[in-house]
mmCIF file with all atom_site columns, C-alpha atoms in Angstrom:
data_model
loop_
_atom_site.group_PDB
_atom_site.id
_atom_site.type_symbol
_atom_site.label_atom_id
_atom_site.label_alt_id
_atom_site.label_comp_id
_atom_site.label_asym_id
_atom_site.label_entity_id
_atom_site.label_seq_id
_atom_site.pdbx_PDB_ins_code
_atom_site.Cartn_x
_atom_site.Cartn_y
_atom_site.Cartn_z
_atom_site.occupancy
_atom_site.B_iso_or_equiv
_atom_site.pdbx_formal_charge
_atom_site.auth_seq_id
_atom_site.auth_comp_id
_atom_site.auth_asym_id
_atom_site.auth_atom_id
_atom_site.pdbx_PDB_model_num
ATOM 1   C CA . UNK A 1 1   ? 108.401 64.630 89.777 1.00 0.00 ? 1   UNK A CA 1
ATOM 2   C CA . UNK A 1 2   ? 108.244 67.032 93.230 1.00 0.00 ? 2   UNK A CA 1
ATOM 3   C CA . UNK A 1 3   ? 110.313 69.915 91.342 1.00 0.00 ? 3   UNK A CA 1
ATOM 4   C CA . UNK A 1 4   ? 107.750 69.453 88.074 1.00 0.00 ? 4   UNK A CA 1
ATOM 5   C CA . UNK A 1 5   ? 104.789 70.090 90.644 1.00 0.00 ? 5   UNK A CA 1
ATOM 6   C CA . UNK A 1 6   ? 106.751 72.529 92.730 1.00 0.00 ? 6   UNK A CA 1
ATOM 7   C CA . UNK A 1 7   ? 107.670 74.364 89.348 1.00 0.00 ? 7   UNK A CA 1
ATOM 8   C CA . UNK A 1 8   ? 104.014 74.017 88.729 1.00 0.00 ? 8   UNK A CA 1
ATOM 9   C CA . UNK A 1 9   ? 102.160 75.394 91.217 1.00 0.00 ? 9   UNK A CA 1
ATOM 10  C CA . UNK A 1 10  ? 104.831 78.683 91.322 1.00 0.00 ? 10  UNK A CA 1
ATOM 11  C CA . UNK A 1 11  ? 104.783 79.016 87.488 1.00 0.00 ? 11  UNK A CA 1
ATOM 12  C CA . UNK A 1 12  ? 101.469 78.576 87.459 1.00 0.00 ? 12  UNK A CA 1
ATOM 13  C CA . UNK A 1 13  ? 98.661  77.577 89.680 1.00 0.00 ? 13  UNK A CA 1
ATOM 14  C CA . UNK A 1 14  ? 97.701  75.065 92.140 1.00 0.00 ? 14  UNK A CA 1
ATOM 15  C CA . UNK A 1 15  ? 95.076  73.353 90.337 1.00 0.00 ? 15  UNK A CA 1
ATOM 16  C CA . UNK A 1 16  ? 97.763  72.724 87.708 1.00 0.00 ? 16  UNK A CA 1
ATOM 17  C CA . UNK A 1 17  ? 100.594 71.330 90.213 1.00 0.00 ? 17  UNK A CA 1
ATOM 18  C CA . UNK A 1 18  ? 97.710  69.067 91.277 1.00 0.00 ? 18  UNK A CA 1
ATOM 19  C CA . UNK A 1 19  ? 97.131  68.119 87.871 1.00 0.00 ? 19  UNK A CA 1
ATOM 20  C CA . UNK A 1 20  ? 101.179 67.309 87.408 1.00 0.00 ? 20  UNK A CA 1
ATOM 21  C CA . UNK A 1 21  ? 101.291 65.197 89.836 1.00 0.00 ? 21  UNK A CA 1
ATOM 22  C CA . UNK A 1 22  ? 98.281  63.093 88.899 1.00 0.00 ? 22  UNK A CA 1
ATOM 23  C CA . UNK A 1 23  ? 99.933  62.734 85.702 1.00 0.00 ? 23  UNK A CA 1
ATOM 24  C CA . UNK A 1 24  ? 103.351 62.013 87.072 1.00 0.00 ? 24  UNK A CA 1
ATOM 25  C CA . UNK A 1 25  ? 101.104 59.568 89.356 1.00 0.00 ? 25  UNK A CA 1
ATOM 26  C CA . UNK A 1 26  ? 99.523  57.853 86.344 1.00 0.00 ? 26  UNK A CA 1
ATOM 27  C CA . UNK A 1 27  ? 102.653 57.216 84.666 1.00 0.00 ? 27  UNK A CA 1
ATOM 28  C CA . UNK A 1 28  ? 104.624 55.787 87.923 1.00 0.00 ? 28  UNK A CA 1
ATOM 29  C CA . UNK A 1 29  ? 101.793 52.945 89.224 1.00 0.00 ? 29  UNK A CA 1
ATOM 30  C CA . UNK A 1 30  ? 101.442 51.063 87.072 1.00 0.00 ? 30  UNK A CA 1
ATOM 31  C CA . UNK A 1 31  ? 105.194 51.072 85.754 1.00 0.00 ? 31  UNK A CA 1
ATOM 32  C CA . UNK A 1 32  ? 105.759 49.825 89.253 1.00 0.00 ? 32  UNK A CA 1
ATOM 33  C CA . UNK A 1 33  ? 102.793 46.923 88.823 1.00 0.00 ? 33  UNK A CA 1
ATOM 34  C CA . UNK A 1 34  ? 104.665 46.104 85.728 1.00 0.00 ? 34  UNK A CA 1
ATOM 35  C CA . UNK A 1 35  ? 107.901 45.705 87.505 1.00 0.00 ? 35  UNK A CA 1
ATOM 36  C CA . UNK A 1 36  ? 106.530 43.608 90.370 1.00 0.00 ? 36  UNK A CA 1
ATOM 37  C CA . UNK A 1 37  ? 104.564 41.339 87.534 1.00 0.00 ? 37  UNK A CA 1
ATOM 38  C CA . UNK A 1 38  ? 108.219 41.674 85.124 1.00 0.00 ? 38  UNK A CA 1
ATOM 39  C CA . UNK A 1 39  ? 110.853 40.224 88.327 1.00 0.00 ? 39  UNK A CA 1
ATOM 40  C CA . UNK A 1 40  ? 108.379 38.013 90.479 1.00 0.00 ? 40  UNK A CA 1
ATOM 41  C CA . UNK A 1 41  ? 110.317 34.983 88.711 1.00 0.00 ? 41  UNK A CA 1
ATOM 42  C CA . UNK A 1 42  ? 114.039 34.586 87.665 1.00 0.00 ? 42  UNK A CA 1
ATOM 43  C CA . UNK A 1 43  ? 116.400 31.503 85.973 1.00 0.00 ? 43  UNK A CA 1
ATOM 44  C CA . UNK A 1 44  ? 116.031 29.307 83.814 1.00 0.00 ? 44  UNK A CA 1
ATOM 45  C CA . UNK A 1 45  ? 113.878 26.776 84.916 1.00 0.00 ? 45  UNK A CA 1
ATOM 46  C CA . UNK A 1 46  ? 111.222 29.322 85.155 1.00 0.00 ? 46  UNK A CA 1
ATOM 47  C CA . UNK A 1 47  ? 111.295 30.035 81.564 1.00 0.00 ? 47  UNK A CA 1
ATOM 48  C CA . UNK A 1 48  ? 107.770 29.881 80.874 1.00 0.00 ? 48  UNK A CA 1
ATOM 49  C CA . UNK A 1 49  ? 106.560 32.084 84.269 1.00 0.00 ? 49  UNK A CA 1
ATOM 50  C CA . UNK A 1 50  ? 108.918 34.813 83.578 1.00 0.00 ? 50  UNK A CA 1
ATOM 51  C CA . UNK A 1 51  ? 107.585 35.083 80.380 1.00 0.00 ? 51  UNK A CA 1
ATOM 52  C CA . UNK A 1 52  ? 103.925 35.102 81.139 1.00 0.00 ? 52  UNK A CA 1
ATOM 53  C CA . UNK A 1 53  ? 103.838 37.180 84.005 1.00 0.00 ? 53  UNK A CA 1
ATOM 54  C CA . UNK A 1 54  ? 105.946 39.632 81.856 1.00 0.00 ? 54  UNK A CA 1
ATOM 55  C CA . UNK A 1 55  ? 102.805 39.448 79.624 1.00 0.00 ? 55  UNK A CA 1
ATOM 56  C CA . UNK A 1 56  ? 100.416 40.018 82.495 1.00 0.00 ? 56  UNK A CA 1
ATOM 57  C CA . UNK A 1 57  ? 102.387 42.699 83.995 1.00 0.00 ? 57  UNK A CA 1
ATOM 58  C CA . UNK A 1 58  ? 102.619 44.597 80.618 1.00 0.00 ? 58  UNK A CA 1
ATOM 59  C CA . UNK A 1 59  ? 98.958  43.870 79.878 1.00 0.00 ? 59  UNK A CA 1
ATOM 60  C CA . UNK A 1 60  ? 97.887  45.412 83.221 1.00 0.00 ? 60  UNK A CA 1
ATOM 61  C CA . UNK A 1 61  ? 100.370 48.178 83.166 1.00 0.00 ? 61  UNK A CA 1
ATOM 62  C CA . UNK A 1 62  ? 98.298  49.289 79.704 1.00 0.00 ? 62  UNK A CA 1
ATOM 63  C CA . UNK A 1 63  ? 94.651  48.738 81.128 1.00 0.00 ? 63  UNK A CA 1
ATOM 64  C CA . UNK A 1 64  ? 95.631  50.045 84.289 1.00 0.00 ? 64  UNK A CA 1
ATOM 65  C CA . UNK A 1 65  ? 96.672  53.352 82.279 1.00 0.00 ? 65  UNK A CA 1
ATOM 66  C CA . UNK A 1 66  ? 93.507  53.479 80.669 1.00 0.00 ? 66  UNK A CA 1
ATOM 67  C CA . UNK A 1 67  ? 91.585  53.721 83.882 1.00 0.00 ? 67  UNK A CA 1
ATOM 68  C CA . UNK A 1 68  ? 93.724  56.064 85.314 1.00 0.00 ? 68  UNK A CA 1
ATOM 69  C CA . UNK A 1 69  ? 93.328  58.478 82.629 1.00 0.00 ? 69  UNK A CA 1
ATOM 70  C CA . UNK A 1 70  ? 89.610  58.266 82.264 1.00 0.00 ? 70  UNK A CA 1
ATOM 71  C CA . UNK A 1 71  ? 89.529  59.012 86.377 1.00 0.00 ? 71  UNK A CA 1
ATOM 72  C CA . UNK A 1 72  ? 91.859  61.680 86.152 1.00 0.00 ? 72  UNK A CA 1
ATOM 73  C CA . UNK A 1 73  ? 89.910  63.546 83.413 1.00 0.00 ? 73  UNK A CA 1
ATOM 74  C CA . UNK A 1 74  ? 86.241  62.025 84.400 1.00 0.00 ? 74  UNK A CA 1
ATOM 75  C CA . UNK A 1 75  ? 86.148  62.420 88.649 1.00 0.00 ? 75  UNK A CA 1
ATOM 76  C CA . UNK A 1 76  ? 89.377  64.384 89.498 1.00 0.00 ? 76  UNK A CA 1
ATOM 77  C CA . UNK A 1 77  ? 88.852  67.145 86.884 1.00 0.00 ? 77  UNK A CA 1
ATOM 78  C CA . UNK A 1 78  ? 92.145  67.569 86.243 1.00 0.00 ? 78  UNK A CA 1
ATOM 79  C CA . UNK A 1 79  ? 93.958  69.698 83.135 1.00 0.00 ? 79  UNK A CA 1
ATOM 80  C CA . UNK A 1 80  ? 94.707  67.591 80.315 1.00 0.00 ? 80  UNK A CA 1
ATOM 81  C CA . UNK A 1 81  ? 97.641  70.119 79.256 1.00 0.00 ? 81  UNK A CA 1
ATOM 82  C CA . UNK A 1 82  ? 99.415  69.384 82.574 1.00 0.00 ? 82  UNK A CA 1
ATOM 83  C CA . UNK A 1 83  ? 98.646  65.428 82.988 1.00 0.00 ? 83  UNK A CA 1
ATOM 84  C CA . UNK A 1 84  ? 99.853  64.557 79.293 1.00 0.00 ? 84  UNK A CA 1
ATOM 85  C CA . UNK A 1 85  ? 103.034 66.858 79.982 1.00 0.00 ? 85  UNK A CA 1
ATOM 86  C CA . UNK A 1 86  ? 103.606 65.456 83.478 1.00 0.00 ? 86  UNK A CA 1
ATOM 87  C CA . UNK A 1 87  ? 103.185 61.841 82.161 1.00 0.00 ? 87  UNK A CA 1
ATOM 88  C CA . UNK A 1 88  ? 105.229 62.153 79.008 1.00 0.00 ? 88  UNK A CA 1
ATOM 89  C CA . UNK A 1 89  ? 108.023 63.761 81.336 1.00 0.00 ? 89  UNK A CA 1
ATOM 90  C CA . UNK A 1 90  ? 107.765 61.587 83.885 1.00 0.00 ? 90  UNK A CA 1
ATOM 91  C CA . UNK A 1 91  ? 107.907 58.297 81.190 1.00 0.00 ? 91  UNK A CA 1
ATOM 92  C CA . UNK A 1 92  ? 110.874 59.865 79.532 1.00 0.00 ? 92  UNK A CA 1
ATOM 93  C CA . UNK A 1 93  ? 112.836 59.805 82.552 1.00 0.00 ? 93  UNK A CA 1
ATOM 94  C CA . UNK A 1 94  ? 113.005 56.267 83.104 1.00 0.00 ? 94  UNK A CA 1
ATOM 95  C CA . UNK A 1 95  ? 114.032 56.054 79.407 1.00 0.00 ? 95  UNK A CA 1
ATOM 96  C CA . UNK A 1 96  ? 116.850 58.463 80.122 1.00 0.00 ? 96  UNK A CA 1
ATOM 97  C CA . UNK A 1 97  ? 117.776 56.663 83.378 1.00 0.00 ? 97  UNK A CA 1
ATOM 98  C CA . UNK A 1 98  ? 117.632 53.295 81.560 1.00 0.00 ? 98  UNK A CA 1
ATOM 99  C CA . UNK A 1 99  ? 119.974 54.811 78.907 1.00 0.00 ? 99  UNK A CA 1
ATOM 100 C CA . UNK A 1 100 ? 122.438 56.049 81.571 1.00 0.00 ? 100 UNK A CA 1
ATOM 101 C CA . UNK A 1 101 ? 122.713 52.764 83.432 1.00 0.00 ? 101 UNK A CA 1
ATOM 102 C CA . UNK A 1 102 ? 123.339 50.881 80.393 1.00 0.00 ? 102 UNK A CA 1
ATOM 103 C CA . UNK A 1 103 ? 126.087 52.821 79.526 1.00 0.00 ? 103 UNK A CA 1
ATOM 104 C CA . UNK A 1 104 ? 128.362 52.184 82.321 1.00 0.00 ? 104 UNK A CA 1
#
């Protein structure tokens, strides 16, 4: 995420490394809220709490999206172009890294 806003704001201008790293920002929180909501229970008699806080955590990770968006467009001003990039890169990456570690 730092060399996409670095790249950025040479390539480019500040206003769009800002931009990037709202984006990058967007798609980060509330992966991590998920995660916290996903692994706050383990085994197996917690069956039923694992699987509705995985619920919860997914269901907030979507709103929570949502209202990140609309602030990043609505308050912060920010270039759509360079949000949905930084976002989609930033979402792909975990994909990739999830890939990797399954693979070993």
């Amino acid at each position: 995420m730092t060399l996409l806003v670095i790249i950025s704001a040479w390539a480019m201008s500040v206003e769009v490394a800002k931009s990037a790293a709202i984006g990058a920002f967007i798609s980060i929180l509330p992966n991590a809220i998920f995660a916290l909501f996903a692994f706050r229970y383990s085994g197996a008699s917690k069956n039923e709490l694992v699987v509705r806080s995985f619920s919860q955590g997914a269901k907030l990770r979507l709103v929570l999206a949502v209202i990140l968006f609309v602030v990043a467009f609505k308050f912060l001003h920010a270039i759509p172009e360079a949000v949905f990039a930084a976002f989609a890169v930033t979402t792909v990456s975990y994909w990739l890294a999830m890939f990797r570690q399954q693979k070993r």
